[in-house]
Short mmCIF file of C-alpha atoms and ligand atoms in Angstrom, two decimals:
data_model
loop_
_atom_site.label_atom_id
_atom_site.label_comp_id
_atom_site.label_asym_id
_atom_site.label_seq_id
_atom_site.Cartn_x
_atom_site.Cartn_y
_atom_site.Cartn_z
CA MET X 1 -91.92 -46.38 16.26
CA PHE X 2 -90.02 -45.84 19.49
CA PRO X 3 -87.14 -48.20 18.65
CA THR X 4 -86.82 -46.57 15.21
CA LEU X 5 -86.50 -43.20 16.87
CA ILE X 6 -83.85 -44.50 19.23
CA ILE X 7 -81.93 -46.04 16.33
CA LEU X 8 -82.17 -42.78 14.41
CA LEU X 9 -80.94 -40.85 17.47
CA LEU X 10 -78.05 -43.23 17.95
CA VAL X 11 -77.07 -43.02 14.26
CA SER X 12 -77.23 -39.22 14.45
CA LEU X 13 -75.12 -39.24 17.62
CA PHE X 14 -72.50 -41.46 15.93
CA ALA X 15 -72.52 -39.28 12.83
CA LEU X 16 -72.10 -36.17 14.99
CA HIS X 17 -69.30 -37.82 16.93
CA PHE X 18 -67.35 -38.81 13.78
CA TRP X 19 -67.95 -35.45 12.16
CA TRP X 20 -66.70 -33.71 15.33
CA ARG X 21 -63.62 -35.99 15.52
CA ALA X 22 -62.80 -35.37 11.88
CA LYS X 23 -63.17 -31.63 12.42
CA LEU X 24 -60.95 -31.72 15.48
CA ARG X 25 -58.34 -33.75 13.60
CA ARG X 26 -58.41 -31.31 10.68
CA GLU X 27 -57.97 -28.39 13.07
CA TRP X 28 -55.20 -30.19 14.92
CA GLU X 29 -53.40 -30.96 11.63
CA ALA X 30 -53.81 -27.34 10.51
CA TRP X 31 -52.48 -26.10 13.85
CA ARG X 32 -49.54 -28.52 13.66
CA SER X 33 -48.55 -27.58 10.12
CA GLU X 34 -48.89 -23.86 10.97
CA ASN X 35 -46.70 -24.43 14.00
CA ALA X 36 -44.11 -26.32 11.94
CA ARG X 37 -44.14 -23.55 9.31
CA ARG X 38 -43.71 -20.89 11.98
CA SER X 39 -40.85 -22.70 13.70
CA ALA X 40 -39.14 -23.30 10.30
CA LEU X 41 -39.52 -19.58 9.60
CA GLU X 42 -38.10 -18.74 13.00
CA GLN X 43 -35.18 -21.11 12.48
CA SER X 44 -34.35 -19.71 9.05
CA ALA X 45 -34.66 -16.14 10.42
CA ALA X 46 -32.26 -17.07 13.24
CA ALA X 47 -29.85 -18.73 10.79
CA GLU X 48 -30.08 -15.66 8.56
CA ALA X 49 -29.34 -13.38 11.52
CA VAL X 50 -26.28 -15.46 12.44
CA ALA X 51 -25.09 -15.48 8.80
CA ARG X 52 -25.61 -11.71 8.61
CA GLN X 53 -23.69 -11.23 11.85
CA ASP X 54 -20.84 -13.46 10.62
CA ALA X 55 -20.74 -11.60 7.29
CA LEU X 56 -20.63 -8.30 9.17
CA PHE X 57 -17.75 -9.43 11.40
CA ASP X 58 -15.95 -11.03 8.47
CA SER X 59 -16.16 -7.79 6.48
CA MET X 60 -14.36 -5.90 9.27
CA ILE X 61 -10.66 -5.15 8.82
CA GLU X 62 -10.18 -5.40 12.59
CA GLY X 63 -9.71 -8.85 14.05
CA VAL X 64 -12.41 -9.79 16.60
CA LEU X 65 -12.20 -12.64 19.10
CA VAL X 66 -14.84 -13.48 21.71
CA LEU X 67 -13.87 -15.71 24.63
CA ASP X 68 -16.32 -17.28 27.08
CA GLU X 69 -15.96 -17.11 30.88
CA ALA X 70 -13.68 -20.16 30.82
CA GLY X 71 -11.35 -18.48 28.29
CA ARG X 72 -12.39 -20.65 25.35
CA VAL X 73 -12.98 -19.23 21.89
CA GLN X 74 -16.64 -18.57 21.21
CA PHE X 75 -16.17 -16.62 18.01
CA ALA X 76 -13.33 -15.35 15.80
CA ASN X 77 -13.77 -13.40 12.59
CA ARG X 78 -11.83 -13.90 9.35
CA ALA X 79 -9.47 -10.94 9.93
CA PHE X 80 -8.47 -12.37 13.31
CA ALA X 81 -7.72 -15.77 11.80
CA GLN X 82 -5.61 -14.11 9.10
CA MET X 83 -3.70 -11.86 11.51
CA PHE X 84 -2.67 -14.77 13.70
CA ALA X 85 -2.40 -17.24 10.80
CA THR X 86 -4.62 -19.74 12.63
CA THR X 87 -5.89 -22.83 10.89
CA GLY X 88 -8.95 -25.03 11.44
CA VAL X 89 -11.94 -24.39 13.68
CA LEU X 90 -11.14 -22.06 16.58
CA ARG X 91 -14.43 -22.41 18.40
CA GLY X 92 -13.98 -24.23 21.70
CA LYS X 93 -10.18 -23.93 21.72
CA ALA X 94 -8.27 -22.37 24.62
CA LEU X 95 -6.79 -18.94 23.71
CA LEU X 96 -3.15 -20.08 23.76
CA GLU X 97 -3.99 -23.07 21.64
CA ALA X 98 -5.69 -20.76 19.13
CA VAL X 99 -3.09 -17.98 18.84
CA ARG X 100 0.10 -19.45 20.40
CA LEU X 101 1.26 -16.08 21.74
CA HIS X 102 1.80 -15.63 25.46
CA GLU X 103 1.59 -11.84 25.20
CA VAL X 104 -1.98 -12.06 23.89
CA ALA X 105 -2.97 -14.38 26.75
CA GLU X 106 -1.37 -11.94 29.21
CA ILE X 107 -3.41 -9.05 27.77
CA VAL X 108 -6.63 -11.03 28.20
CA GLU X 109 -5.64 -11.88 31.78
CA ARG X 110 -4.88 -8.22 32.52
CA ALA X 111 -8.26 -7.24 31.08
CA GLY X 112 -9.82 -9.76 33.51
CA VAL X 113 -8.20 -7.91 36.43
CA GLU X 114 -8.42 -4.31 35.19
CA GLY X 115 -11.66 -4.51 33.18
CA ARG X 116 -9.97 -3.42 29.93
CA VAL X 117 -6.61 -3.00 28.25
CA VAL X 118 -6.41 -0.30 25.58
CA ASP X 119 -4.01 0.18 22.61
CA HIS X 120 -1.41 -2.40 23.56
CA GLU X 121 1.11 -2.67 20.70
CA LEU X 122 2.52 -6.04 19.81
CA ARG X 123 5.46 -6.59 17.45
CA LEU X 124 5.53 -9.93 15.67
CA SER X 125 9.04 -10.67 14.48
CA GLY X 126 9.45 -12.73 11.36
CA GLU X 127 9.39 -12.05 7.68
CA PRO X 128 7.68 -9.68 7.10
CA GLU X 129 7.71 -8.10 10.54
CA ARG X 130 4.20 -7.11 11.68
CA TRP X 131 2.68 -4.76 14.23
CA LEU X 132 -0.68 -5.32 15.94
CA GLN X 133 -2.63 -3.19 18.38
CA LEU X 134 -4.74 -5.08 20.94
CA ASN X 135 -7.80 -3.86 22.84
CA ALA X 136 -9.32 -6.29 25.36
CA THR X 137 -12.54 -5.70 27.29
CA THR X 138 -14.14 -7.96 29.90
CA MET X 139 -17.88 -8.56 29.44
CA THR X 140 -19.85 -8.70 32.72
CA SER X 141 -23.51 -9.39 33.56
CA VAL X 142 -25.71 -6.97 35.53
CA ASP X 143 -24.81 -8.81 38.72
CA ARG X 144 -21.10 -8.29 37.81
CA ARG X 145 -20.52 -11.89 36.86
CA ARG X 146 -17.73 -12.32 34.30
CA LEU X 147 -19.17 -13.49 30.97
CA GLY X 148 -16.02 -13.51 28.88
CA THR X 149 -13.66 -11.22 26.98
CA ILE X 150 -13.77 -9.39 23.65
CA LEU X 151 -10.46 -8.83 21.91
CA VAL X 152 -10.28 -6.33 19.03
CA VAL X 153 -7.05 -6.25 17.00
CA HIS X 154 -5.88 -3.56 14.53
CA ASP X 155 -3.09 -4.30 12.05
CA LEU X 156 -0.64 -1.38 12.35
CA THR X 157 1.97 -2.80 9.97
CA ARG X 158 1.25 -0.40 7.09
CA LEU X 159 1.16 2.59 9.43
CA LYS X 160 4.44 1.60 11.08
CA LYS X 161 6.06 1.12 7.67
CA LEU X 162 4.91 4.58 6.56
CA GLU X 163 6.22 6.05 9.80
CA ARG X 164 9.59 4.38 9.27
CA THR X 165 9.76 5.51 5.62
CA ARG X 166 9.00 9.07 6.71
CA GLU X 167 11.68 8.97 9.40
CA GLU X 168 14.22 7.59 6.93
CA PHE X 169 13.23 10.24 4.41
CA VAL X 170 13.68 13.07 6.93
CA ALA X 171 17.06 11.60 8.00
CA ASN X 172 18.16 11.35 4.35
CA VAL X 173 17.01 14.86 3.50
CA SER X 174 18.82 16.28 6.55
CA HIS X 175 21.97 14.43 5.57
CA GLU X 176 21.75 15.60 1.95
CA LEU X 177 21.22 19.21 3.02
CA ARG X 178 23.89 19.16 5.69
CA THR X 179 26.78 18.19 3.39
CA PRO X 180 26.62 21.09 0.89
CA LEU X 181 25.63 23.52 3.66
CA SER X 182 28.64 22.69 5.81
CA LEU X 183 30.91 22.94 2.75
CA ILE X 184 29.50 26.39 1.93
CA LYS X 185 29.89 27.48 5.56
CA GLY X 186 33.45 26.17 5.76
CA TYR X 187 34.59 27.88 2.56
CA VAL X 188 32.93 31.18 3.48
CA GLU X 189 34.66 31.13 6.87
CA THR X 190 38.04 30.39 5.26
CA LEU X 191 37.51 33.25 2.81
CA LEU X 192 36.64 35.62 5.64
CA ASP X 193 39.67 34.43 7.60
CA GLY X 194 42.00 35.72 4.88
CA ALA X 195 41.81 33.39 1.89
CA ARG X 196 40.02 36.20 0.00
CA ASP X 197 43.39 38.03 -0.19
CA ASN X 198 44.71 35.37 -2.55
CA PRO X 199 42.64 35.89 -5.73
CA GLU X 200 43.43 32.46 -7.17
CA VAL X 201 42.36 30.60 -4.01
CA ALA X 202 39.37 32.89 -3.60
CA VAL X 203 38.06 32.06 -7.09
CA ARG X 204 38.44 28.33 -6.47
CA PHE X 205 36.61 28.59 -3.13
CA LEU X 206 33.86 30.69 -4.66
CA GLN X 207 33.41 28.11 -7.42
CA THR X 208 32.99 25.38 -4.78
CA ILE X 209 30.46 27.55 -2.97
CA GLN X 210 28.61 28.08 -6.24
CA ARG X 211 28.59 24.33 -7.02
CA ASN X 212 27.27 23.45 -3.60
CA SER X 213 24.59 26.12 -3.61
CA GLU X 214 23.47 24.77 -7.00
CA ARG X 215 23.36 21.31 -5.45
CA LEU X 216 21.16 22.68 -2.67
CA GLN X 217 18.92 24.32 -5.24
CA PHE X 218 18.56 21.09 -7.28
CA LEU X 219 17.87 19.13 -4.15
CA ILE X 220 15.15 21.50 -2.99
CA GLU X 221 13.59 21.57 -6.46
CA ASP X 222 13.56 17.76 -6.60
CA LEU X 223 12.16 17.52 -3.08
CA LEU X 224 9.34 19.90 -3.99
CA THR X 225 8.59 17.84 -7.12
CA ILE X 226 8.58 14.58 -5.14
CA SER X 227 6.33 16.01 -2.45
CA GLU X 228 3.95 17.37 -5.10
CA LEU X 229 3.85 14.00 -6.91
CA GLU X 230 3.40 12.04 -3.69
CA SER X 231 0.62 14.29 -2.44
CA GLY X 232 -1.65 12.71 -5.06
CA ARG X 233 -2.94 16.18 -5.92
CA VAL X 234 -1.18 16.30 -9.29
CA THR X 235 -3.52 16.68 -12.22
CA LEU X 236 -2.07 15.76 -15.57
CA ASN X 237 -2.80 17.90 -18.59
CA THR X 238 -2.49 15.14 -21.12
CA ARG X 239 -2.78 15.50 -24.86
CA GLN X 240 -1.57 13.70 -27.97
CA LEU X 241 2.14 14.48 -28.26
CA SER X 242 4.74 13.48 -30.79
CA LEU X 243 7.52 12.03 -28.62
CA GLY X 244 10.18 12.80 -31.23
CA ILE X 245 9.52 16.53 -30.79
CA VAL X 246 9.70 16.30 -26.96
CA VAL X 247 13.01 14.39 -27.20
CA GLU X 248 14.41 17.03 -29.56
CA LYS X 249 13.66 19.78 -26.99
CA VAL X 250 15.34 17.77 -24.21
CA PHE X 251 18.40 17.13 -26.40
CA ALA X 252 18.65 20.87 -27.12
CA ASP X 253 18.68 21.59 -23.35
CA LEU X 254 21.36 18.96 -22.66
CA LYS X 255 23.47 19.60 -25.79
CA GLU X 256 26.30 21.32 -23.94
CA ARG X 257 26.50 18.69 -21.21
CA ALA X 258 26.71 15.99 -23.85
CA ALA X 259 29.31 17.90 -25.85
CA ARG X 260 31.52 18.27 -22.78
CA LYS X 261 31.72 14.46 -22.58
CA GLU X 262 31.65 14.03 -26.34
CA VAL X 263 28.46 12.00 -26.05
CA ARG X 264 26.39 11.56 -29.22
CA LEU X 265 22.61 11.98 -28.76
CA LEU X 266 20.39 9.95 -31.12
CA ASN X 267 16.66 10.54 -31.44
CA GLU X 268 14.82 7.48 -32.75
CA ALA X 269 11.44 8.30 -31.23
CA ASN X 270 10.26 9.36 -34.73
CA GLU X 271 6.56 10.00 -35.18
CA VAL X 272 5.36 7.90 -32.25
CA VAL X 273 2.47 9.68 -30.53
CA ALA X 274 1.43 9.20 -26.89
CA GLN X 275 -1.21 10.68 -24.60
CA THR X 276 0.88 12.55 -22.04
CA ASP X 277 1.46 15.69 -20.01
CA GLU X 278 4.15 17.61 -21.91
CA ARG X 279 5.88 19.29 -18.95
CA ARG X 280 6.00 16.07 -16.92
CA ILE X 281 7.15 13.84 -19.75
CA GLN X 282 9.85 16.34 -20.63
CA GLN X 283 11.13 15.95 -17.07
CA VAL X 284 11.14 12.13 -17.45
CA PHE X 285 13.22 12.33 -20.65
CA SER X 286 15.45 15.00 -19.16
CA ASN X 287 16.24 12.92 -16.02
CA LEU X 288 16.90 9.74 -18.03
CA VAL X 289 19.00 11.36 -20.76
CA ASP X 290 20.90 13.43 -18.18
CA ASN X 291 21.70 10.22 -16.24
CA ALA X 292 22.75 8.45 -19.44
CA ILE X 293 25.19 11.31 -20.15
CA LYS X 294 26.37 11.54 -16.51
CA TYR X 295 26.90 7.83 -15.89
CA GLY X 296 27.53 6.76 -19.49
CA ARG X 297 30.82 6.51 -21.33
CA ALA X 298 32.76 9.61 -22.40
CA GLY X 299 32.63 9.54 -26.20
CA GLY X 300 29.66 7.15 -26.07
CA THR X 301 26.15 7.27 -27.52
CA VAL X 302 22.77 7.85 -25.90
CA THR X 303 19.79 6.66 -27.94
CA VAL X 304 16.14 7.43 -27.28
CA ALA X 305 13.67 5.20 -29.13
CA ALA X 306 9.89 4.65 -29.06
CA ARG X 307 7.53 2.07 -30.52
CA VAL X 308 3.89 1.04 -30.29
CA ARG X 309 3.59 -2.43 -28.77
CA ASP X 310 1.08 -5.13 -29.71
CA ASP X 311 -0.91 -4.38 -26.52
CA GLY X 312 -1.39 -0.81 -27.75
CA LEU X 313 0.96 0.83 -25.23
CA VAL X 314 3.79 3.09 -26.27
CA GLU X 315 7.17 1.79 -25.06
CA VAL X 316 10.03 4.25 -24.76
CA SER X 317 13.69 3.36 -24.17
CA VAL X 318 16.72 5.44 -23.22
CA ARG X 319 19.91 3.50 -23.90
CA ASP X 320 23.56 4.22 -23.14
CA ASP X 321 26.76 2.28 -23.70
CA GLY X 322 28.29 3.12 -20.32
CA PRO X 323 29.57 0.89 -17.49
CA GLY X 324 26.06 -0.38 -16.63
CA ILE X 325 24.34 -1.08 -13.30
CA PRO X 326 24.94 -4.29 -11.29
CA VAL X 327 21.87 -6.54 -11.40
CA GLU X 328 21.24 -6.34 -7.63
CA ALA X 329 20.92 -2.54 -7.87
CA LEU X 330 18.60 -2.44 -10.89
CA GLU X 331 15.36 -2.45 -8.85
CA ARG X 332 16.74 -0.19 -6.13
CA VAL X 333 17.80 2.70 -8.38
CA PHE X 334 14.16 3.90 -8.37
CA GLU X 335 14.21 4.30 -4.56
CA ARG X 336 14.63 7.78 -3.15
CA PHE X 337 18.30 8.64 -2.45
CA TYR X 338 19.57 5.28 -3.64
CA ARG X 339 22.81 5.59 -5.61
CA VAL X 340 25.04 2.88 -6.96
CA ASP X 341 28.13 5.01 -6.56
CA LYS X 342 27.47 7.75 -3.98
CA ALA X 343 30.63 9.76 -4.58
CA ARG X 344 30.17 9.69 -8.37
CA SER X 345 26.54 10.81 -8.14
CA ARG X 346 27.45 13.73 -5.83
CA ASP X 347 30.38 14.71 -8.05
CA GLN X 348 27.99 14.91 -10.98
CA GLY X 349 25.55 17.07 -9.01
CA GLY X 350 23.08 14.20 -8.54
CA THR X 351 20.39 14.41 -5.87
CA GLY X 352 19.49 10.70 -5.78
CA LEU X 353 15.89 11.64 -6.57
CA GLY X 354 15.87 11.71 -10.39
CA LEU X 355 14.70 8.14 -11.03
CA SER X 356 12.19 8.30 -8.19
CA ILE X 357 10.63 11.32 -9.92
CA VAL X 358 10.65 9.41 -13.24
CA LYS X 359 8.82 6.50 -11.60
CA HIS X 360 6.18 8.75 -10.05
CA ILE X 361 5.46 10.58 -13.29
CA VAL X 362 5.27 7.39 -15.39
CA GLN X 363 3.01 5.71 -12.83
CA SER X 364 0.73 8.73 -12.67
CA HIS X 365 0.27 8.23 -16.44
CA GLY X 366 -0.72 4.62 -15.71
CA GLY X 367 2.60 3.34 -17.11
CA GLU X 368 5.45 1.19 -15.84
CA VAL X 369 9.17 1.83 -15.63
CA TRP X 370 12.06 -0.65 -15.50
CA ALA X 371 15.69 -1.03 -16.47
CA THR X 372 17.97 -3.64 -17.97
CA SER X 373 21.72 -3.53 -17.90
CA GLU X 374 24.84 -5.43 -18.73
CA VAL X 375 27.89 -4.42 -16.73
CA GLY X 376 30.52 -3.04 -19.08
CA LYS X 377 28.09 -2.77 -21.98
CA GLY X 378 25.45 -0.24 -20.97
CA THR X 379 22.03 0.39 -19.48
CA THR X 380 18.57 0.80 -20.98
CA PHE X 381 15.71 2.43 -19.10
CA PHE X 382 12.22 1.60 -20.40
CA PHE X 383 8.82 3.11 -19.65
CA THR X 384 5.34 2.77 -21.07
CA LEU X 385 2.69 5.39 -21.82
CA PRO X 386 -0.89 5.18 -23.03
CA LYS X 387 -1.25 5.70 -26.77
CA ALA X 388 -4.59 7.46 -26.67
P1 ADP N 1 21.17 10.78 -9.14
O1 ADP N 1 20.74 12.15 -8.83
O2 ADP N 1 22.15 10.22 -8.18
O3 ADP N 1 21.56 10.61 -10.56
P2 ADP N 1 18.94 9.06 -9.82
O4 ADP N 1 17.73 8.70 -9.02
O5 ADP N 1 18.71 9.76 -11.11
O6 ADP N 1 19.85 9.90 -8.86
O7 ADP N 1 19.75 7.74 -10.09
C1 ADP N 1 20.02 6.86 -9.03
C2 ADP N 1 21.33 6.11 -9.28
O8 ADP N 1 21.17 5.20 -10.35
C3 ADP N 1 22.48 7.00 -9.68
O9 ADP N 1 23.12 7.54 -8.56
C4 ADP N 1 23.37 6.02 -10.44
O10 ADP N 1 24.19 5.34 -9.52
C5 ADP N 1 22.40 5.04 -11.05
N1 ADP N 1 22.13 5.32 -12.49
C6 ADP N 1 21.09 6.00 -13.01
N2 ADP N 1 21.14 6.01 -14.36
C7 ADP N 1 22.23 5.31 -14.71
C8 ADP N 1 22.83 4.94 -15.96
N3 ADP N 1 22.31 5.32 -17.14
N4 ADP N 1 23.97 4.18 -15.93
C9 ADP N 1 24.49 3.78 -14.76
N5 ADP N 1 23.98 4.11 -13.55
C10 ADP N 1 22.87 4.85 -13.51
#
């Protein structure tokens, strides 16, 4: 009896031992897999945070570069790489090796001494010329140990270009205003000094004064139109218009000018209908037909035609058989104040703004404008308009 009991006890002890071991193993396995799951989750959360941070920095238009305490690149966003046209992996590279510009390295060094450098402008020569603005800040720990430098770069190229265009525009406007004004002033002074006593001379001087004051008036009107169009505040009142009727009105306004040069005006716009703003499109036709008369051949022909293209757009052309425009000037004639022949344009009362106004109006309709020309044979200006 006693040995049986002992055997039973031993068997129970063994059974308990194995059951306990199995339980411990199961718990250990469960703990291990939970741990592995948690660390995988943590890793993917960390990777996600880094990806999110990279996406955030890459979406910035400012270039960002982070350097460690030894001056090696720790991080550079996409905009930075584009601004400095760097290639390959930047991480770990020395600053000069990464950007190859001593001035940038000097700014970072100065930031190391002064703590920060703000709004330092850097001009990068080359084609196209570019302007960058650098801001460098030294990162320090609580115990004032230097941890590295952050460099933030803004691309100022567009701003600088706008500034230059505005300066050129103001210089051009001043020049354009000064010429007729000084002529008017000069003739008035000569009249006051005694020329008024000779009626023949006086009439001639007064006619010059009248011509130049008209030139001033045209210039100011064109400047106001340009500034209105460029403000972006223009709202078009478009409707379905028969272009043939608009052309007829413009021809009626310019009939006398054409007759003076014995220029024949032909309207081939027919029944073509486009979705346009009547007042604006009348100005487009008026500027183009007026130019064709002004710069075309005396005794020549100016033809306005329109057709509906396969892509559904309406294409309009204004053709003359004058001396034409040299190919290198064809693109430039749409620039403000650009003239092929300055003296001729001024003689004809031109402001140098007519084609620029045409371009603005056509573009505000969503259309395009261009010109073709053959020297000695004539010029054709084209533009497109939406049909509906
Ligand atoms: P402008 O007031 O001088 O006429 P535009 O902007 O209308 O100014 O035209 C710019 C220049 O383009 C003109 O000065 C002229 O030299 C040239 N141009 C325009 N239209 C014609 C044309 N039909 N034939 C030849 N040259 C032209």
